[in-house]
Amino acid sequence: MPATNSADQKKLLDLTSSSIQYKLDGAGMSSDMDLGYTYGTTIINGKTDNYLRIWRWEKDEWKIALEVLRY
């Protein structure tokens, strides 16, 4: 279920407060070089699953626009 308000987001972060390990499996970039994505596997609380991040180029740096974690 998506965390769409600050209270739900805090609950979600508290549930995943242990360290999350990321392993990059692949990446790509738009032809305009202003959007990119990375994906791979995560280990959260000993369970291995998947993640996807969408990155956006803003003011001379990359910022995460969207992160999807499956656990």
CSV table of C-alpha atoms in Angstrom, one decimal:
chain,number,residue,atom,x,y,z
A,1,MET,CA,0.0,0.0,0.0
A,2,PRO,CA,1.5,3.4,-0.9
A,3,ALA,CA,2.5,5.8,1.8
A,4,THR,CA,0.8,9.0,0.6
A,5,ASN,CA,0.9,11.1,3.7
A,6,SER,CA,3.6,12.0,6.3
A,7,ALA,CA,2.2,9.7,9.0
A,8,ASP,CA,2.2,6.7,6.7
A,9,GLN,CA,5.6,7.5,5.4
A,10,LYS,CA,7.0,7.7,8.9
A,11,LYS,CA,5.5,4.3,9.7
A,12,LEU,CA,7.0,2.8,6.6
A,13,LEU,CA,10.4,4.3,7.4
A,14,ASP,CA,10.2,2.9,10.9
A,15,LEU,CA,9.5,-0.6,9.6
A,16,THR,CA,12.5,-0.4,7.3
A,17,SER,CA,14.8,1.4,9.8
A,18,SER,CA,17.3,-1.4,9.6
A,19,SER,CA,20.0,-1.0,6.9
A,20,ILE,CA,18.9,-1.7,3.4
A,21,GLN,CA,21.6,-3.2,1.2
A,22,TYR,CA,21.4,-2.5,-2.6
A,23,LYS,CA,23.0,-4.4,-5.4
A,24,LEU,CA,22.8,-2.7,-8.8
A,25,ASP,CA,21.8,-5.0,-11.6
A,26,GLY,CA,21.3,-2.5,-14.4
A,27,ALA,CA,20.7,1.1,-15.4
A,28,GLY,CA,19.7,3.2,-18.3
A,29,MET,CA,19.2,6.8,-19.4
A,30,SER,CA,16.9,8.8,-21.6
A,31,SER,CA,18.1,10.2,-24.9
A,32,ASP,CA,17.9,13.7,-23.4
A,33,MET,CA,20.2,12.7,-20.6
A,34,ASP,CA,17.9,14.2,-18.0
A,35,LEU,CA,16.2,11.0,-16.7
A,36,GLY,CA,17.7,7.7,-15.7
A,37,TYR,CA,16.8,4.5,-13.9
A,38,THR,CA,18.6,1.9,-11.8
A,39,TYR,CA,17.3,-1.4,-10.7
A,40,GLY,CA,18.5,-4.4,-8.8
A,41,THR,CA,18.1,-6.4,-5.6
A,42,THR,CA,17.8,-5.4,-2.0
A,43,ILE,CA,18.3,-7.2,1.3
A,44,ILE,CA,15.9,-5.8,3.9
A,45,ASN,CA,15.8,-7.6,7.3
A,46,GLY,CA,17.5,-10.6,5.8
A,47,LYS,CA,15.0,-10.9,2.9
A,48,THR,CA,16.1,-10.5,-0.7
A,49,ASP,CA,13.9,-8.7,-3.1
A,50,ASN,CA,13.9,-6.0,-5.8
A,51,TYR,CA,14.1,-2.2,-6.2
A,52,LEU,CA,13.7,0.4,-9.0
A,53,ARG,CA,14.8,4.0,-8.9
A,54,ILE,CA,14.0,6.8,-11.3
A,55,TRP,CA,16.5,9.6,-11.3
A,56,ARG,CA,16.1,13.2,-12.5
A,57,TRP,CA,18.9,15.6,-13.3
A,58,GLU,CA,18.3,18.9,-11.4
A,59,LYS,CA,20.6,21.8,-10.9
A,60,ASP,CA,23.9,20.0,-11.7
A,61,GLU,CA,23.1,16.8,-9.7
A,62,TRP,CA,21.1,13.6,-9.9
A,63,LYS,CA,18.1,13.3,-7.5
A,64,ILE,CA,15.8,10.4,-6.9
A,65,ALA,CA,12.4,11.1,-8.4
A,66,LEU,CA,10.8,7.8,-7.5
A,67,GLU,CA,12.0,4.7,-5.5
A,68,VAL,CA,10.0,1.5,-5.5
A,69,LEU,CA,11.0,-1.2,-3.0
A,70,ARG,CA,9.5,-4.6,-3.0
A,71,TYR,CA,9.7,-6.5,0.3
